[in-house]
Coordinates of C-alpha atoms in Angstrom, one line a residue:
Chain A
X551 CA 43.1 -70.4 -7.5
X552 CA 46.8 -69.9 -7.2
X553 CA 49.1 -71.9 -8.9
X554 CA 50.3 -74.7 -7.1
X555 CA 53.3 -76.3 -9.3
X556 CA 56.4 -75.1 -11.5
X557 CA 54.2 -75.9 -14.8
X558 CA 51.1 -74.0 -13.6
X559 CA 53.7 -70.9 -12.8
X560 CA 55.3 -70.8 -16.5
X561 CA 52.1 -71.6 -18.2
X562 CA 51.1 -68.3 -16.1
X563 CA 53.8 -66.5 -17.0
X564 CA 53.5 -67.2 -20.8
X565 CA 50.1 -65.9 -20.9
X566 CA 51.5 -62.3 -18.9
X567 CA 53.3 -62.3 -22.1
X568 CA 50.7 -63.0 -24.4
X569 CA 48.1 -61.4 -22.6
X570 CA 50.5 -57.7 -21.8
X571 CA 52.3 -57.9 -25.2
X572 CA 49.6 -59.0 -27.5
X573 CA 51.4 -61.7 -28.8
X574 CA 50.0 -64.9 -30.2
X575 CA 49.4 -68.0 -28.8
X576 CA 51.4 -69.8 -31.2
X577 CA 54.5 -67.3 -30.7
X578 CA 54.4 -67.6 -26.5
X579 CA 53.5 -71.4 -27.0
X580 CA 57.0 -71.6 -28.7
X581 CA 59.1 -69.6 -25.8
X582 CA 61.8 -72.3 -24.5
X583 CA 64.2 -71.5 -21.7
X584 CA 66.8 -69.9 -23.6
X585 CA 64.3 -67.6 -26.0
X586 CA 65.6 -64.0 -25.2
X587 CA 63.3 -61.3 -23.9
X588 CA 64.4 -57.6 -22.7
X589 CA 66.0 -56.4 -25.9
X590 CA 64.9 -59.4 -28.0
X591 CA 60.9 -58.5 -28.4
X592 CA 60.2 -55.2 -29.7
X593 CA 56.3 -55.5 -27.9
X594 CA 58.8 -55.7 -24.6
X595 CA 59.9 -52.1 -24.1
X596 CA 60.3 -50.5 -20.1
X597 CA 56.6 -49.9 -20.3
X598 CA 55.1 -53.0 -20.8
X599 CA 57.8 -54.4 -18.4
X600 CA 55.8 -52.4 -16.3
X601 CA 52.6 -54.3 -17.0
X602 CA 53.9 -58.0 -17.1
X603 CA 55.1 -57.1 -13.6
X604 CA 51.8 -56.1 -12.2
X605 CA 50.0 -58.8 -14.5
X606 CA 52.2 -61.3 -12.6
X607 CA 51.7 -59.8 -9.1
X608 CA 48.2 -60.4 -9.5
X609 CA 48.1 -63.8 -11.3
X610 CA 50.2 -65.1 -8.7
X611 CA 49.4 -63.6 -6.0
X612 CA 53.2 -62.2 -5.1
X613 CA 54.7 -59.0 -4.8
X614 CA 57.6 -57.6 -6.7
X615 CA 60.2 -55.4 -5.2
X616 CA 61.8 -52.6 -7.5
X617 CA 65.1 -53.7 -6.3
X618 CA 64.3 -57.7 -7.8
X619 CA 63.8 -56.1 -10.7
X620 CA 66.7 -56.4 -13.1
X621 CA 68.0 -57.2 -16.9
X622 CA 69.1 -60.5 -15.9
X623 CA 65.7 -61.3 -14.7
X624 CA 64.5 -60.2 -17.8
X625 CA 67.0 -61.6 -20.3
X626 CA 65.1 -65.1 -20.9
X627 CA 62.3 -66.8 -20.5
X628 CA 63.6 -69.1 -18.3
X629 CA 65.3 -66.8 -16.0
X630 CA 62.0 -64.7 -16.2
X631 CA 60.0 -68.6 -15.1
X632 CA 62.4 -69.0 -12.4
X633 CA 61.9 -65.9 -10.5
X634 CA 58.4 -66.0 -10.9
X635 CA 58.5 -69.7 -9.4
X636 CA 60.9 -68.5 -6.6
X637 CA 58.3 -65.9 -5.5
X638 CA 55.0 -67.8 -6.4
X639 CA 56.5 -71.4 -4.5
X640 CA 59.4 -70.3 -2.5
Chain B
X1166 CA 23.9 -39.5 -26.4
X1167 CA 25.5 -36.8 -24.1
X1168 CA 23.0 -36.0 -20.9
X1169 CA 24.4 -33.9 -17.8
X1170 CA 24.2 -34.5 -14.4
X1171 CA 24.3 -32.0 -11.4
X1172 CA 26.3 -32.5 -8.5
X1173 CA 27.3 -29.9 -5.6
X1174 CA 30.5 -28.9 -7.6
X1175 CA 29.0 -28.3 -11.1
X1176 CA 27.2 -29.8 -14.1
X1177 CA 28.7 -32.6 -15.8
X1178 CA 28.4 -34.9 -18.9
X1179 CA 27.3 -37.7 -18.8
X1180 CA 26.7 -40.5 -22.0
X1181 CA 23.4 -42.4 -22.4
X1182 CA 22.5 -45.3 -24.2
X1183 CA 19.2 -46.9 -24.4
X1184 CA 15.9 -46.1 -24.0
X1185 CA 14.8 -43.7 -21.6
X1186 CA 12.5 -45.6 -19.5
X1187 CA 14.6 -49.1 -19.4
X1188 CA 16.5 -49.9 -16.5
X1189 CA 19.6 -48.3 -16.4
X1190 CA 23.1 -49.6 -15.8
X1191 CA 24.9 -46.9 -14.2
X1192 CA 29.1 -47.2 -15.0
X1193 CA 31.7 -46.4 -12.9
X1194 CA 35.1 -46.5 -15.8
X1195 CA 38.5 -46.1 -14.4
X1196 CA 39.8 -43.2 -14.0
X1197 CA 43.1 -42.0 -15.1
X1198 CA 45.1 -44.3 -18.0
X1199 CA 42.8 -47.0 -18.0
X1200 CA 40.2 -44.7 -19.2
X1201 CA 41.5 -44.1 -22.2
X1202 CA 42.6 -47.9 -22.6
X1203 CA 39.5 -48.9 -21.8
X1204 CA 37.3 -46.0 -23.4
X1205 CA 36.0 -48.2 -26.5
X1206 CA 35.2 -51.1 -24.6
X1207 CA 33.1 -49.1 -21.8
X1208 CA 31.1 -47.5 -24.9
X1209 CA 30.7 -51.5 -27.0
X1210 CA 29.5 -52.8 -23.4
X1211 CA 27.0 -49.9 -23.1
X1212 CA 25.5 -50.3 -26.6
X1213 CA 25.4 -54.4 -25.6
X1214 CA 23.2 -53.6 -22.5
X1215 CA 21.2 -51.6 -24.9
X1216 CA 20.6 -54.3 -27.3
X1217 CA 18.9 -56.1 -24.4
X1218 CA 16.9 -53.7 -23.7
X1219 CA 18.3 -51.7 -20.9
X1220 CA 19.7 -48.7 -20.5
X1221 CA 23.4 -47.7 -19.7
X1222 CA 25.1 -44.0 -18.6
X1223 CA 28.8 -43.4 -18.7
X1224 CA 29.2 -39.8 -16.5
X1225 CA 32.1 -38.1 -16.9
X1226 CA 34.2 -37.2 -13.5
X1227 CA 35.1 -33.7 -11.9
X1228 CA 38.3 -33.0 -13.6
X1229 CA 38.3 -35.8 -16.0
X1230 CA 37.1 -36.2 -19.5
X1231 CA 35.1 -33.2 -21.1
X1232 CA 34.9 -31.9 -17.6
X1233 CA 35.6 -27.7 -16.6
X1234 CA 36.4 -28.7 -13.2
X1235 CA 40.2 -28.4 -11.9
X1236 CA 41.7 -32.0 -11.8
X1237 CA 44.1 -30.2 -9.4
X1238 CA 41.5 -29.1 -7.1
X1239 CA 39.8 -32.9 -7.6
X1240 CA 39.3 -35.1 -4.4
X1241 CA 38.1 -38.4 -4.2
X1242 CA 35.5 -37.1 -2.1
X1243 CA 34.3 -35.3 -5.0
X1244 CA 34.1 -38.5 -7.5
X1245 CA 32.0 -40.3 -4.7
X1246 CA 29.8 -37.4 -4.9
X1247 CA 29.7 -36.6 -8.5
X1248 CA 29.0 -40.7 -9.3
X1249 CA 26.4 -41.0 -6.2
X1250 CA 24.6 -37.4 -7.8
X1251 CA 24.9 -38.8 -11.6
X1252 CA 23.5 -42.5 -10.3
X1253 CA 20.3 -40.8 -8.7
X1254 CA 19.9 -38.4 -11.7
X1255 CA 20.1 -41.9 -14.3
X1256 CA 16.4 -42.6 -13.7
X1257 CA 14.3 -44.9 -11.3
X1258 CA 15.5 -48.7 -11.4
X1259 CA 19.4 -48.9 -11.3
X1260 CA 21.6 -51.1 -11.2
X1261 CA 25.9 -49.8 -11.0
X1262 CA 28.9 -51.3 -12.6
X1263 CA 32.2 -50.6 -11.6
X1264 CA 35.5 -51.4 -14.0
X1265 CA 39.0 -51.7 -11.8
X1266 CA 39.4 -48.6 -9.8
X1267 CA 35.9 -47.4 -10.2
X1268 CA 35.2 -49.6 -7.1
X1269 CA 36.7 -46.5 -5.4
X1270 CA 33.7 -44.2 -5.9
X1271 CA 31.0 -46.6 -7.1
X1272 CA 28.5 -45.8 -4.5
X1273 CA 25.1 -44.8 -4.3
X1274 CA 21.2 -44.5 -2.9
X1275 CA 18.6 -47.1 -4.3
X1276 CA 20.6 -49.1 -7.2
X1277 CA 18.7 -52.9 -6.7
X1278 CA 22.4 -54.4 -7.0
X1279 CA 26.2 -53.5 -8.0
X1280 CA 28.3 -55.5 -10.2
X1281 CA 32.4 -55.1 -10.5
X1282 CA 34.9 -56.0 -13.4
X1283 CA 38.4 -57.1 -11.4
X1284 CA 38.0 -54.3 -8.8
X1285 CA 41.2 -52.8 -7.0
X1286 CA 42.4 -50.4 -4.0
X1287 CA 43.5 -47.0 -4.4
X1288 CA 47.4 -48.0 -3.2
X1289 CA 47.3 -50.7 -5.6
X1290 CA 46.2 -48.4 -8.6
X1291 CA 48.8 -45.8 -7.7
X1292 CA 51.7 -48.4 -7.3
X1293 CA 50.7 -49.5 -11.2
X1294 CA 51.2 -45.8 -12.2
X1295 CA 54.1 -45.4 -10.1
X1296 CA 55.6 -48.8 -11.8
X1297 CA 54.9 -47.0 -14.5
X1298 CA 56.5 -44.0 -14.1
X1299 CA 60.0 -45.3 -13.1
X1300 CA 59.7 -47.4 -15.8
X1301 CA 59.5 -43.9 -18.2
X1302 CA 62.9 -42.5 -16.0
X1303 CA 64.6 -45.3 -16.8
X1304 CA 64.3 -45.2 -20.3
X1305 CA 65.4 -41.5 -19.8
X1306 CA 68.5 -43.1 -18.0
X1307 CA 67.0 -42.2 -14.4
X1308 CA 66.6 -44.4 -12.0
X1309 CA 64.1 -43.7 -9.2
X1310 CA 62.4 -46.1 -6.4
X1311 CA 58.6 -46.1 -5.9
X1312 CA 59.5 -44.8 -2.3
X1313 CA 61.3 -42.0 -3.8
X1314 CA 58.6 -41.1 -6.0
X1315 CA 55.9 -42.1 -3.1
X1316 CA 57.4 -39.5 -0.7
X1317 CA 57.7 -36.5 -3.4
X1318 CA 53.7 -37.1 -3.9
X1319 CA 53.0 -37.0 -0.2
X1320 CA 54.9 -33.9 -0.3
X1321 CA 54.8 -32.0 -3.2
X1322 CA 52.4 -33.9 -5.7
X1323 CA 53.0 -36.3 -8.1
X1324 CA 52.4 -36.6 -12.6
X1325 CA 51.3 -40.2 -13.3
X1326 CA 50.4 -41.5 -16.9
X1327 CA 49.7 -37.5 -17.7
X1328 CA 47.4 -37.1 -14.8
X1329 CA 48.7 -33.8 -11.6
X1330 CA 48.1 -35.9 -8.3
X1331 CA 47.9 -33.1 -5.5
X1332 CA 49.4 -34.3 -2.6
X1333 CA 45.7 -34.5 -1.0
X1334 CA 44.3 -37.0 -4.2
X1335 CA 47.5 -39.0 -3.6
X1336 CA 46.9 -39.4 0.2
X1337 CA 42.8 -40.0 -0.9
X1338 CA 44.2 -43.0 -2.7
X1339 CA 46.5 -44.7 -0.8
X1340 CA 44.0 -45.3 1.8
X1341 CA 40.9 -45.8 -0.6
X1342 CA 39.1 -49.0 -0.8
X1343 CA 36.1 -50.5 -2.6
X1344 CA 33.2 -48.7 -1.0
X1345 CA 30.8 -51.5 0.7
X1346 CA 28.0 -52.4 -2.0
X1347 CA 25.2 -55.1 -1.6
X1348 CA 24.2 -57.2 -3.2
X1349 CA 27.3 -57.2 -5.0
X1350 CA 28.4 -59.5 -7.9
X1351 CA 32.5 -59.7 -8.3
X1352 CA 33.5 -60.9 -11.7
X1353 CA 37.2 -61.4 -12.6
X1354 CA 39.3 -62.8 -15.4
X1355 CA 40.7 -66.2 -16.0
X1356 CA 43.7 -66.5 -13.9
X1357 CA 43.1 -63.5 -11.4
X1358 CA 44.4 -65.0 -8.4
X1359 CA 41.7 -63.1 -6.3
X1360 CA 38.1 -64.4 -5.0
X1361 CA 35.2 -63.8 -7.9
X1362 CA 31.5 -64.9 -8.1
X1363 CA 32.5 -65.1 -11.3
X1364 CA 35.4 -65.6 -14.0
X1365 CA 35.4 -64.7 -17.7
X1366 CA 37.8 -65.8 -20.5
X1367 CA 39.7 -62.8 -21.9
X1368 CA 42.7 -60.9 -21.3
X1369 CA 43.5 -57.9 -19.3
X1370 CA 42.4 -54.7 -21.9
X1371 CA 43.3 -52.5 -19.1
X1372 CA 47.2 -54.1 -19.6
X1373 CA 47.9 -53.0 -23.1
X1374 CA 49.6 -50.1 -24.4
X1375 CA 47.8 -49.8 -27.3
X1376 CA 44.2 -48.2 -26.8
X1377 CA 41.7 -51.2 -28.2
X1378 CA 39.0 -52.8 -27.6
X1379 CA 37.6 -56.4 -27.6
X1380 CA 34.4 -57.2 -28.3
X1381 CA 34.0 -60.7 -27.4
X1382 CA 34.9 -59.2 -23.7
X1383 CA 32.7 -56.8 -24.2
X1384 CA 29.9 -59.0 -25.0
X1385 CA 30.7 -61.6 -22.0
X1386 CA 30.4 -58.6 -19.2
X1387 CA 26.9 -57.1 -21.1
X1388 CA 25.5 -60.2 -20.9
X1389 CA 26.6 -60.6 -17.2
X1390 CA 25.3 -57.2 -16.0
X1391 CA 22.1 -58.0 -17.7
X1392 CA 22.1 -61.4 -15.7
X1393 CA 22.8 -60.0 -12.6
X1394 CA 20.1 -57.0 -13.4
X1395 CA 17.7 -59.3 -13.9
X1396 CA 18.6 -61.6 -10.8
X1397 CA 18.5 -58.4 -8.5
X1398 CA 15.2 -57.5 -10.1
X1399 CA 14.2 -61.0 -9.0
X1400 CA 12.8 -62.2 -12.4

């Protein structure tokens, strides 16, 4: 049941994000790349960083070290995508 | 309706839904925050089973909820007790559900069959509260590692989401798993990366900050306890 390609892993990470945030469909649905996170959605405070990490620990089966964690991961969607991707696919 | 229950430690409350004589679904809720998050939908699902016909108690745990008892004084020893006392004092034909961490104390004598919602390990639900917690230092301007925080609990206790972890419930934890159940029915959500008998659509209630509740979620796990109540009753 775990994802198995780069598409599977942002579609999974997208709805972390909808799911954790309680954001729409439509909004995640329009996250590119580039679309800022940390500091850009007010649903995305330390918190529910918190949650989205766990969320994605469990969706895709990884395991997140505090010292990973850091603004630049956090900054875009697509940096987000890409670390999940690294951990999930290696 | 509030009932009690007694266990070696006390008298505790315990809410019932239903009629008295139905078969009763016995729930195991999480305990610390994802009881609150997930207080409204514990109490929809309850009054879902009763629609069908059955009955449903939520018991409150020693040092949670209404409860007198100490949370400070509180093993996990104690919640296996306290839920196995409150399951055998629900009435005859049983049946218990377990939501996330209530896996960890969800056993008992004679239920016909147990059912879980996305059940997880005690060192799993205290690294989530742990997550948590650094999370709150650092938007103090602290920073703090979980193996930092980890070794203060073992030593000198821990607070977590607004819950006192002795040093003795924190140790409980980290080695707590699921107690065995059979015949056992493991439902998880969509996307859950981890074996299920069965998935539902919805999202994680447990994850959001905001105390809610969903309904269609709600509705999807009555109507799979009462399957699975039926199927263990063999009818």
């Amino acid at each position: 049941m775990l994802p198995e390609g780069s598409e599977e892993v942002e579609d999974a990470v997208r709805s972390v994000l909808r799911d954790v945030l309680g954001i729409s469909q439509e909004r995640v649905d329009a996250f590119a790349a580039t679309t800022p996170l940390f500091g850009a959605l007010p649903e995305l405070d330390s918190m529910a960083v918190a949650g989205v990490l766990t969320e994605l620990e469990d969706r895709l089966g990884i395991i997140i070290e505090d010292d990973e964690v850091d603004g630049e991961m956090l900054e875009t969607f697509g940096a987000l995508s890409r670390f999940a991707m690294a951990k999930a696919l290696g | 309706m509030t009932s009690h229950y007694d266990w070696r430690g006390g008298r505790e409350a315990m809410m019932r839904f239903g009629l008295a004589d139905a078969p009763v679904v016995v729930i195991a809720p999480p305990p610390f925050e994802e009881a609150n998050r997930l207080r409204a939908l514990m109490a929809t699902v309850a009054r879902g089973l009763a629609r069908q016909g059955l009955a449903a108690v939520i018991p409150d745990l020693p040092g949670t909820g209404e409860s007198l008892t100490d949370i400070a004084a509180t093993r996990l020893a104690d919640w296996r007790d306290a839920f196995a006392a409150a399951n055998e004092a629900a009435g005859p034909v049983r049946l218990i559900a377990s939501v996330r961490a209530g896996a960890l104390f969800d056993g008992g004598q004679g239920a016909v069959g147990h059912w879980r919602l996305t059940p997880q390990d005690g060192s799993r639900l205290l690294r989530e509260l742990v997550r948590t917690r650094i999370a709150g230092l650092r938007e103090d301007g602290r920073e703090a590692s979980s193996a930092t925080l980890t070794e203060i609990a073992r030593n000198d206790g821990i607070e977590l989401s607004g819950h006192w972890f002795t040093p003795a419930l924190f140790g409980d934890l980290e080695e707590a798993a699921p107690l065995p159940a059979h015949p056992l029915r493991t439902v998880r959500l969509d996307g859950d990366a981890q074996p299920a008998d069965h998935r539902l659509a919805a999202a994680p209630l447990w994850r959001r900050a905001e105390p809610g509740n969903d309904l269609e979620l709600a509705q999807l796990v009555a109507d799979d306890i009462a399957d699975w109540m039926r199927t263990c009753l063999g009818g």
